[in-house]
Short mmCIF file of C-alpha atoms and ligand atoms in Angstrom, two decimals:
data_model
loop_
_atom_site.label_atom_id
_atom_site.label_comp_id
_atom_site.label_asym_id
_atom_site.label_seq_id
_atom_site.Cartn_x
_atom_site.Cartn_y
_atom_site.Cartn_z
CA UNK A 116 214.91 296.37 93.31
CA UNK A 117 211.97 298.44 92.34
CA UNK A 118 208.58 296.76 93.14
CA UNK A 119 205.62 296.59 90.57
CA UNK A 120 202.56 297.49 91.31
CA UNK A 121 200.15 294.13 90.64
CA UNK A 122 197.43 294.75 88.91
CA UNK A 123 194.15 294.01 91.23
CA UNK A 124 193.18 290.37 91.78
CA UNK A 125 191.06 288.82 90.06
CA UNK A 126 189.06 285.32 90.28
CA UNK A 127 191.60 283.34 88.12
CA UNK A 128 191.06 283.41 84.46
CA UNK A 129 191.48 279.61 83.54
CA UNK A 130 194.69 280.04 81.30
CA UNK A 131 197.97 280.60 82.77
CA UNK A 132 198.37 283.27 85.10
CA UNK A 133 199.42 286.79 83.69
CA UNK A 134 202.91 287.64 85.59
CA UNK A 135 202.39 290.22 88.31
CA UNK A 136 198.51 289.12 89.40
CA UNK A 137 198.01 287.92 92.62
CA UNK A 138 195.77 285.12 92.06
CA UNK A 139 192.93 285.46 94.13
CA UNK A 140 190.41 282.45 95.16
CA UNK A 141 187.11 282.47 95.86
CA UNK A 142 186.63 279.65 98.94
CA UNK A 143 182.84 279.68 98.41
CA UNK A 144 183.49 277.61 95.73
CA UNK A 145 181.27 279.20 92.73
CA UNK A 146 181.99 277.33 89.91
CA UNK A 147 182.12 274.15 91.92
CA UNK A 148 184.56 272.22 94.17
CA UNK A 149 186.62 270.59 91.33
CA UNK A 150 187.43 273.91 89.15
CA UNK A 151 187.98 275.55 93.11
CA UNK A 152 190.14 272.64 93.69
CA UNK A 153 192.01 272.98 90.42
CA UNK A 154 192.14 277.13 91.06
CA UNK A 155 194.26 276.46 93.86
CA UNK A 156 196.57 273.82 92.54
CA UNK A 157 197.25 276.14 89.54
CA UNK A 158 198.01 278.88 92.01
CA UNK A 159 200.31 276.82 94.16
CA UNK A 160 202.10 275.50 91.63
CA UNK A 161 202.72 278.70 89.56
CA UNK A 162 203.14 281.28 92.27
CA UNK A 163 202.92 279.35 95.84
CA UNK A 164 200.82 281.77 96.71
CA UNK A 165 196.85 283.24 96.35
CA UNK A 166 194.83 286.00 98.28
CA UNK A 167 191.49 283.74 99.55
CA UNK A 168 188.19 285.66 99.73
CA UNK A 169 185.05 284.02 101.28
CA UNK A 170 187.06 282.24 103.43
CA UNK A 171 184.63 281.53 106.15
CA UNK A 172 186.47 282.62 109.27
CA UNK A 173 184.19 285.19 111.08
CA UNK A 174 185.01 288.64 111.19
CA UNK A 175 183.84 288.61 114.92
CA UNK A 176 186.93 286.06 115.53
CA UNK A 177 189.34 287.58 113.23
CA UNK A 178 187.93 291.71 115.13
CA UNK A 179 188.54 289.66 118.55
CA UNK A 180 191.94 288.53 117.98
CA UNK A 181 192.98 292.11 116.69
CA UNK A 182 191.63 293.92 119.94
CA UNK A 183 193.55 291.38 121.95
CA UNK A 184 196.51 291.73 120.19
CA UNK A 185 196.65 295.85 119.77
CA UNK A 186 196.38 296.04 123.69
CA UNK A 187 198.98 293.66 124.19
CA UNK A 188 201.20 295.94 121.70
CA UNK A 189 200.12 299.30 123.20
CA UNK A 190 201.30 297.95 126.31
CA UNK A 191 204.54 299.87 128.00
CA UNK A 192 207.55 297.71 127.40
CA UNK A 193 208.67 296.21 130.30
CA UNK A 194 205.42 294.53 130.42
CA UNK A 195 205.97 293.51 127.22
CA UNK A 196 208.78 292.20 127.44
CA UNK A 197 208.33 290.07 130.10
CA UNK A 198 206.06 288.00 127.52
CA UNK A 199 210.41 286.96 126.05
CA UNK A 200 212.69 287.27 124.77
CA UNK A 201 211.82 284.71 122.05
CA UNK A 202 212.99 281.24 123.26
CA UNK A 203 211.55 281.02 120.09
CA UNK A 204 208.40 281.39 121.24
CA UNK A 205 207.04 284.46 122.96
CA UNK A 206 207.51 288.66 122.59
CA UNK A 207 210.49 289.34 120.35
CA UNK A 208 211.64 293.28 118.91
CA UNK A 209 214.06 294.31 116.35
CA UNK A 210 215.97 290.72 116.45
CA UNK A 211 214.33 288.20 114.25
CA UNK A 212 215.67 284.58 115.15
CA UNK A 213 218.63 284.07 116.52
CA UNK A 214 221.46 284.55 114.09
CA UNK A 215 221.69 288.36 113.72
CA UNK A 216 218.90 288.76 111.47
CA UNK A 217 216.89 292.31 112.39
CA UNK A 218 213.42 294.36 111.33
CA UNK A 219 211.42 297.35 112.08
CA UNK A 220 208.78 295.57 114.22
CA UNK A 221 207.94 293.40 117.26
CA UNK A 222 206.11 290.68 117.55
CA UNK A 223 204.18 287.56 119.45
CA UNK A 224 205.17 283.92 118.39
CA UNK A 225 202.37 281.54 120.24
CA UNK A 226 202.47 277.45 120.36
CA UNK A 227 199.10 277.43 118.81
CA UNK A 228 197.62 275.20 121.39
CA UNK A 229 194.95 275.28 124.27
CA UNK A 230 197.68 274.36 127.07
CA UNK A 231 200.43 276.64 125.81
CA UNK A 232 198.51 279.98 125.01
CA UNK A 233 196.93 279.28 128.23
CA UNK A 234 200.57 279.67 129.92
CA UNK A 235 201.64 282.62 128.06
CA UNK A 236 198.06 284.12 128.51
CA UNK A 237 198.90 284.82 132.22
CA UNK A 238 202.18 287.28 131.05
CA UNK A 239 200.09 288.94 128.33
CA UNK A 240 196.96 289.93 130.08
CA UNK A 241 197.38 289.31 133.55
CA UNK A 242 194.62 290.93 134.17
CA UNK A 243 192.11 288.35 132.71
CA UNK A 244 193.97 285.60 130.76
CA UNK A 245 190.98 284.05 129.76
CA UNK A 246 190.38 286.96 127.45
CA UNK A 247 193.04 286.58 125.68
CA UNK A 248 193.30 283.03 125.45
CA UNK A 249 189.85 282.67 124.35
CA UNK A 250 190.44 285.43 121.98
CA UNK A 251 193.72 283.47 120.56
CA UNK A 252 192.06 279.92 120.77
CA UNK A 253 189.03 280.62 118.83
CA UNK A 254 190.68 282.35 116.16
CA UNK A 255 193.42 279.52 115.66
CA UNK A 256 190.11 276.83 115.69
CA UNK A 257 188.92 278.90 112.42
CA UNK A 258 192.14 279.29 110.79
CA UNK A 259 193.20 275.37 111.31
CA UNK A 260 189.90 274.76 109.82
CA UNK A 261 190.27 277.00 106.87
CA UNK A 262 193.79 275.39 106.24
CA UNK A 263 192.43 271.61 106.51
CA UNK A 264 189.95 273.12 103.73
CA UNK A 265 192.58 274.33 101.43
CA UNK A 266 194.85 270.95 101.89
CA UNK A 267 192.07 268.94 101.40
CA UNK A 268 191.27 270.55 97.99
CA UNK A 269 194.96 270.73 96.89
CA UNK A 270 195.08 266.88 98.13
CA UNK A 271 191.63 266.52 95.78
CA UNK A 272 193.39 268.83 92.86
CA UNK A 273 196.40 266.71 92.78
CA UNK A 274 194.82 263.25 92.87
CA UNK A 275 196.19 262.00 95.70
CA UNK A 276 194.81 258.52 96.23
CA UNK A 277 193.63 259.76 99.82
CA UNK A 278 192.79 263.41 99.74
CA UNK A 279 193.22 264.28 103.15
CA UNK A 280 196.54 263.10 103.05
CA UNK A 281 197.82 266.91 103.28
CA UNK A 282 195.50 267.97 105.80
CA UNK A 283 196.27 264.98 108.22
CA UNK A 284 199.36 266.93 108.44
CA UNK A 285 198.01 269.82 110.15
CA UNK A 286 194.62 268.65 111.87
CA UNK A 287 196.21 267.42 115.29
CA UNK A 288 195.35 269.94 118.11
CA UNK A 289 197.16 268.57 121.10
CA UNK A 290 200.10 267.43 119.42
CA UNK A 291 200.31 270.20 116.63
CA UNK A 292 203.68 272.11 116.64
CA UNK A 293 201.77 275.49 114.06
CA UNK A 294 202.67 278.59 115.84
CA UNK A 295 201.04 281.67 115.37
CA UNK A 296 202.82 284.89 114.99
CA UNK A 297 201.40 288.34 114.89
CA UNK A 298 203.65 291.09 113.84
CA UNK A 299 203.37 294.71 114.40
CA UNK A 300 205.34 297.14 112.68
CA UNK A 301 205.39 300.68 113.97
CA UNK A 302 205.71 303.57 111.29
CA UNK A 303 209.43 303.06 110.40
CA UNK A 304 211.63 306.86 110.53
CA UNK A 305 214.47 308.53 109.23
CA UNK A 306 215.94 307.97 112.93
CA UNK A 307 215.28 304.18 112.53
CA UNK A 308 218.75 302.43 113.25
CA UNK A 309 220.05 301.57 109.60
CA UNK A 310 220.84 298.17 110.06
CA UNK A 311 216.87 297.63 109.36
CA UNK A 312 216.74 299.50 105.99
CA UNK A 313 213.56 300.01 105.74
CA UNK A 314 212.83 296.21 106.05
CA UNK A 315 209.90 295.46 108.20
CA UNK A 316 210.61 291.38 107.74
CA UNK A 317 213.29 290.04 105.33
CA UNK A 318 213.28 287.96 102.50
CA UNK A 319 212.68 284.36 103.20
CA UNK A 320 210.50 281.02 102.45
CA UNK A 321 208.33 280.18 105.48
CA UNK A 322 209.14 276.71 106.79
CA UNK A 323 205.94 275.08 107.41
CA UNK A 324 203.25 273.75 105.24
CA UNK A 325 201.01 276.28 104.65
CA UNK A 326 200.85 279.89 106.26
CA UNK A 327 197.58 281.46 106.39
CA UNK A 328 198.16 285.61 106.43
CA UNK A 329 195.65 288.12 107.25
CA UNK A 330 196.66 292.05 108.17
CA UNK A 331 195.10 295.57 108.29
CA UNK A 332 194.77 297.90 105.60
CA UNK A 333 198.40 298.48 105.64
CA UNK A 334 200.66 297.72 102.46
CA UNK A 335 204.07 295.96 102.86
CA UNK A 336 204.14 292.45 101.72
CA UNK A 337 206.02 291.54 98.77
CA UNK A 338 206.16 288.42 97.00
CA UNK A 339 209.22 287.27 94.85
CA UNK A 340 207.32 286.47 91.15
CA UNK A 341 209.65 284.61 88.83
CA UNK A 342 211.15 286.13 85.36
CA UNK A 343 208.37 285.55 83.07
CA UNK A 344 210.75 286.14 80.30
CA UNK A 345 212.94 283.61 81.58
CA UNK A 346 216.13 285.45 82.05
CA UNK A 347 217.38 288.88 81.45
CA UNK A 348 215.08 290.69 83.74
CA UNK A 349 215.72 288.45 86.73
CA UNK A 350 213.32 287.81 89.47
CA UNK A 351 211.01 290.85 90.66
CA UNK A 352 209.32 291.81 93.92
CA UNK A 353 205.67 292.59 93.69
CA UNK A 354 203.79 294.52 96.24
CA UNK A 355 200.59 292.64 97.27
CA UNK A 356 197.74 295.41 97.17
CA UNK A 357 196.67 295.12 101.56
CA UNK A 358 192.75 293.38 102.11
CA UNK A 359 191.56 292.89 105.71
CA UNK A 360 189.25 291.05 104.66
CA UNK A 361 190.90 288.40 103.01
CA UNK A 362 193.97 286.17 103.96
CA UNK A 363 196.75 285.18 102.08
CA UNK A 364 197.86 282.12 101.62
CA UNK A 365 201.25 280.49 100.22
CA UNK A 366 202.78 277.33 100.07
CA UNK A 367 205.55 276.51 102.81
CA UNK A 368 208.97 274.45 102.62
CA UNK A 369 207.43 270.86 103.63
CA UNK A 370 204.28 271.43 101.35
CA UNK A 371 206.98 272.24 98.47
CA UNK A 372 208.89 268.62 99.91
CA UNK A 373 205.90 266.63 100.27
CA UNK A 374 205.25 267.24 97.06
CA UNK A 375 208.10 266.83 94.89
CA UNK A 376 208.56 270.60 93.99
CA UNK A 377 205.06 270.80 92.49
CA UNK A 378 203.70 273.24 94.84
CA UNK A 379 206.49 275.63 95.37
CA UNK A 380 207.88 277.76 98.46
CA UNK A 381 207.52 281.59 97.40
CA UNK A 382 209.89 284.36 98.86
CA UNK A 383 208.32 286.89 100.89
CA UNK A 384 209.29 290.15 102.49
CA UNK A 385 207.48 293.26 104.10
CA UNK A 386 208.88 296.61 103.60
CA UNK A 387 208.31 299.20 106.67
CA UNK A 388 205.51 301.29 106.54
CA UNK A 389 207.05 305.42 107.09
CA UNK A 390 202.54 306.12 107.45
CA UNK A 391 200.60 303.85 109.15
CA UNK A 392 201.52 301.18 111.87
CA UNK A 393 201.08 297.56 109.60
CA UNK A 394 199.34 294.33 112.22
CA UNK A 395 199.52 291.29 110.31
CA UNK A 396 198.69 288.28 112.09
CA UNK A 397 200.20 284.56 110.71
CA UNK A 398 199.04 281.05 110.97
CA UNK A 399 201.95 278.81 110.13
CA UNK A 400 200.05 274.88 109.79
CA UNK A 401 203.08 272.60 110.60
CA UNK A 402 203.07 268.71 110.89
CA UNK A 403 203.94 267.06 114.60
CA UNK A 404 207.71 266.92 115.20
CA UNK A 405 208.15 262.92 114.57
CA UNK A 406 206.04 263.05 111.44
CA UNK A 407 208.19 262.22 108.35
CA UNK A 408 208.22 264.44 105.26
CA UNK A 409 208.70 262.75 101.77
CA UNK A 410 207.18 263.34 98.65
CA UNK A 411 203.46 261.91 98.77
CA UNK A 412 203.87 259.10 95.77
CA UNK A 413 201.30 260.69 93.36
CA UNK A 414 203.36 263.54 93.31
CA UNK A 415 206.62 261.38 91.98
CA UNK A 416 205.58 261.33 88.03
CA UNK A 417 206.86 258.00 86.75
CA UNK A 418 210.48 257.61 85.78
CA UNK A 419 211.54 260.87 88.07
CA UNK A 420 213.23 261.22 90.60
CA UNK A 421 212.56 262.04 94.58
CA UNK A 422 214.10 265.41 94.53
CA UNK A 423 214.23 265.49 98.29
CA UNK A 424 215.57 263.11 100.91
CA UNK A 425 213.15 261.90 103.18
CA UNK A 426 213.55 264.56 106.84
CA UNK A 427 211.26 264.59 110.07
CA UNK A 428 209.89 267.73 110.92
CA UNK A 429 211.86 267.68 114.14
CA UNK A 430 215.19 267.74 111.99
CA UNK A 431 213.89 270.34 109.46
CA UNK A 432 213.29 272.52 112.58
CA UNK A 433 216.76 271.85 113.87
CA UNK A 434 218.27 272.90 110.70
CA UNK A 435 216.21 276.04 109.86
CA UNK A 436 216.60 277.44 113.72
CA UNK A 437 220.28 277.38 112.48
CA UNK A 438 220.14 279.13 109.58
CA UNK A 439 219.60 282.70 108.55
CA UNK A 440 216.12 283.77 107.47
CA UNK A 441 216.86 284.27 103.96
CA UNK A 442 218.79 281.02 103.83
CA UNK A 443 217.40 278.47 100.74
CA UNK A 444 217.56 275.65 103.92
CA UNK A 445 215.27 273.17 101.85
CA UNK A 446 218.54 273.04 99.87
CA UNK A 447 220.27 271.01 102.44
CA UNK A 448 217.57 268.28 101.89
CA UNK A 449 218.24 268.03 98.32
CA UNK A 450 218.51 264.59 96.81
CA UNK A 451 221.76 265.30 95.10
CA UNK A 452 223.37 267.43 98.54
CA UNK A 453 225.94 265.32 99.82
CA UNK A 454 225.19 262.98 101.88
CA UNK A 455 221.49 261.02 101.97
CA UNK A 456 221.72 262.11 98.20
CA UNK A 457 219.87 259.54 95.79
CA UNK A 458 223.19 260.51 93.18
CA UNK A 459 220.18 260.86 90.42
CA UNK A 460 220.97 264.65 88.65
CA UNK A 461 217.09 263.80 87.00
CA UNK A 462 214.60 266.37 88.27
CA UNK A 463 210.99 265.70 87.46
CA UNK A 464 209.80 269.16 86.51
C1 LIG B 198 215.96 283.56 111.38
C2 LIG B 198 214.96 282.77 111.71
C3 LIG B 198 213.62 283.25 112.20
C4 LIG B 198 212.76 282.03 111.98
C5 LIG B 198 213.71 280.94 112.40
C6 LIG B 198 214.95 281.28 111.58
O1 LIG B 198 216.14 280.71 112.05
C7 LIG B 198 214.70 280.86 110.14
C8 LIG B 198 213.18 280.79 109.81
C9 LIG B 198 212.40 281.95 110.46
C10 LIG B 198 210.88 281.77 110.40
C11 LIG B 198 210.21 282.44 109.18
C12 LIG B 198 208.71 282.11 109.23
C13 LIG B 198 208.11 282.35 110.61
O2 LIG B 198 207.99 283.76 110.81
C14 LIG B 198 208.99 281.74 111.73
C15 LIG B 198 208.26 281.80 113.08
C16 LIG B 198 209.37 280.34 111.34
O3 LIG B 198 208.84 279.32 111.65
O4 LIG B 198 210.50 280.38 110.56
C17 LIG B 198 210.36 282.38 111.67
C18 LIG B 198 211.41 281.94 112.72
C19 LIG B 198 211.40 282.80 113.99
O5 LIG B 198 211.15 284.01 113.92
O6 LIG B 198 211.70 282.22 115.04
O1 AKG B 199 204.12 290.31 108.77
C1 AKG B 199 203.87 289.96 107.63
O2 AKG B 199 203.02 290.54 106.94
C2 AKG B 199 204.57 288.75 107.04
C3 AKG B 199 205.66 288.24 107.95
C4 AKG B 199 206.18 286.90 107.54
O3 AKG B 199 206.35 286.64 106.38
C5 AKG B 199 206.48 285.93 108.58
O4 AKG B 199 206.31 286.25 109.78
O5 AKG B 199 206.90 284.82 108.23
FE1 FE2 B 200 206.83 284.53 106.11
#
């Protein structure tokens, strides 16, 4: 499928969103924090998605990271390598998961937490761990900050009854299960092994609750938009226009469940690069393993149904590691799939 250019992002206009723009929010909150709060509602619900500017994570963190992470990559690889294979945490290349999924890049997948980075810091920069794990530690601080922020307003925007209710989710340090991942994808070649296809990362909902995305001036990332037309088109892919500066943000499977299906799970992919070398660098917020994950009650309008079946993130986990990346798991927790299933066909939106 041929992608669309989208047209350059704009603050939100406050009328429905015009199909190919990438929403873009601006965190310093200009018009206030209600219409902020109701910005990013409307963009989770209608795309899942929205490029955040004034974030307020330092571009001395964000330059830090980066540094730490481009050595590691530049790195010959058998030292690399000895930071995996992906257990599935840890250096991975080419193989994406575990069930024959592949991509043009490599990649770092970190616990993000003090104890755990401080572990894997000793393989990645033997030399002086503490660089890196400061470097890595600091950087997730801001960006678990930044995603409390946004939960908080959605929770505010959606008038939940307790507003933090999202964010409670995600704040834990020592027993948060968010990972970070930083990808790097090398200027893909004719000589590239085909199996790839030019696909730097394929297609695929992330599982978590919210994934916080920044990357270098390199475009790749592609969003799925729905058929505004509602049909004969069919979905299209739309290239996100690249912004260092900013991160983007989208909605993951267990925001979509917590909320009923309001907020909404995009599909993402990144197409190789045959230029420049693409370093993106992801924040994926996820709840602690025993927490359970059922639609927040304001979220249930009256008279519909749950459309999910209540899972712990634990299980969620166990299913997705299964699966394919582009598999629809949150499909499998359906109300109506088999078992567990509430036998009400009623959906709610
Ligand atoms: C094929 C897979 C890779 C993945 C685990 C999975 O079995 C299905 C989900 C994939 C994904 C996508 C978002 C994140 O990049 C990731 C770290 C995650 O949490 O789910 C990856 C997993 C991975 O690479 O291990
Ligand atoms: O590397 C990117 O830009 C996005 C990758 C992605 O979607 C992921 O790692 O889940
Ligand atoms: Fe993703």
């Amino acid at each position: 499928m041929v992608a669309p250019s989208a047209a350059a992002g704009r603050d939100m206009a406050p009328e429905s969103l015009p199909l190919g723009i990438i929403p873009t929010v601006d965190m310093s909150a200009p018009s206030g924090r209600g219409e902020l709060a109701r910005r990013l509602v409307r963009a989770c619900a209608e795309r899942g998605f929205f490029k955040a500017v004034n974030h307020g994570v330092p571009p001395r963190v964000s330059a830090r990271l980066d540094a730490a992470t481009s050595a590691f990559f530049a790195r010959p690889a058998p030292v690399k390598q000895a930071a995996g294979p992906p257990d599935p945490l840890g250096y991975g290349s080419r193989n994406i998961g575990a069930n024959g999924d592949v991509g043009e890049l490599e990649y770092l997948i970190l616990h993000a937490q003090p104890a755990a980075v401080a572990r894997k810091a000793m393989v990645i920069d033997a030399e002086d761990p503490s660089r890196f794990s400061v470097a890595v530690n600091e950087y997730v601080d801001a960006v678990r900050r930044l995603a409390c922020r946004v939960l908080d307003l959605l929770g505010e925007g959606l008038g939940l009854g307790d507003p933090t209710s999202l964010s409670r989710f995600v704040s834990a340090v020592v027993d948060s299960d968010s990972v970070l991942r930083i990808n790097h994808y090398p200027t893909s070649s004719a000589a590239a092994d085909v199996s790839a296809k030019g696909i730097g990362f394929g297609e695929h909902t992330d599982p978590q609750i919210l994934s916080l995305l920044r990357a270098n001036d390199v475009d790749g990332l592609q969003v799925l938009l729905p058929d505004a037309r509602g049909g004969s088109g069919g979905d299209q892919w739309v290239q996100v226009p690249a912004d260092p500066s900013a991160f983007f943000i989208n909605v993951g499977d267990a925001l979509q469940a917590l909320t009923n299906g309001r907020l909404v799970s995009i599909r993402h992919r990144v197409m190789a690069s045959t230029t420049r070398p693409r370093l993106s660098t992801i924040y994926f917020a996820a709840p602690p393993l025993d927490a359970r994950i059922a639609a927040l009650p304001e979220t249930v309008v009256a008279g519909a149904a749950r459309r999910y079946r209540t899972f712990t993130w634990a299980e969620y986990k166990k299913a997705m590691y299964a699966l394919r990346l582009s598999h629809n798991r949150l499909d499998l927790f359906h109300a109506d799939a088999s078992s567990g299933g509430s036998g009400d066909k009623k959906h709610d939106i």
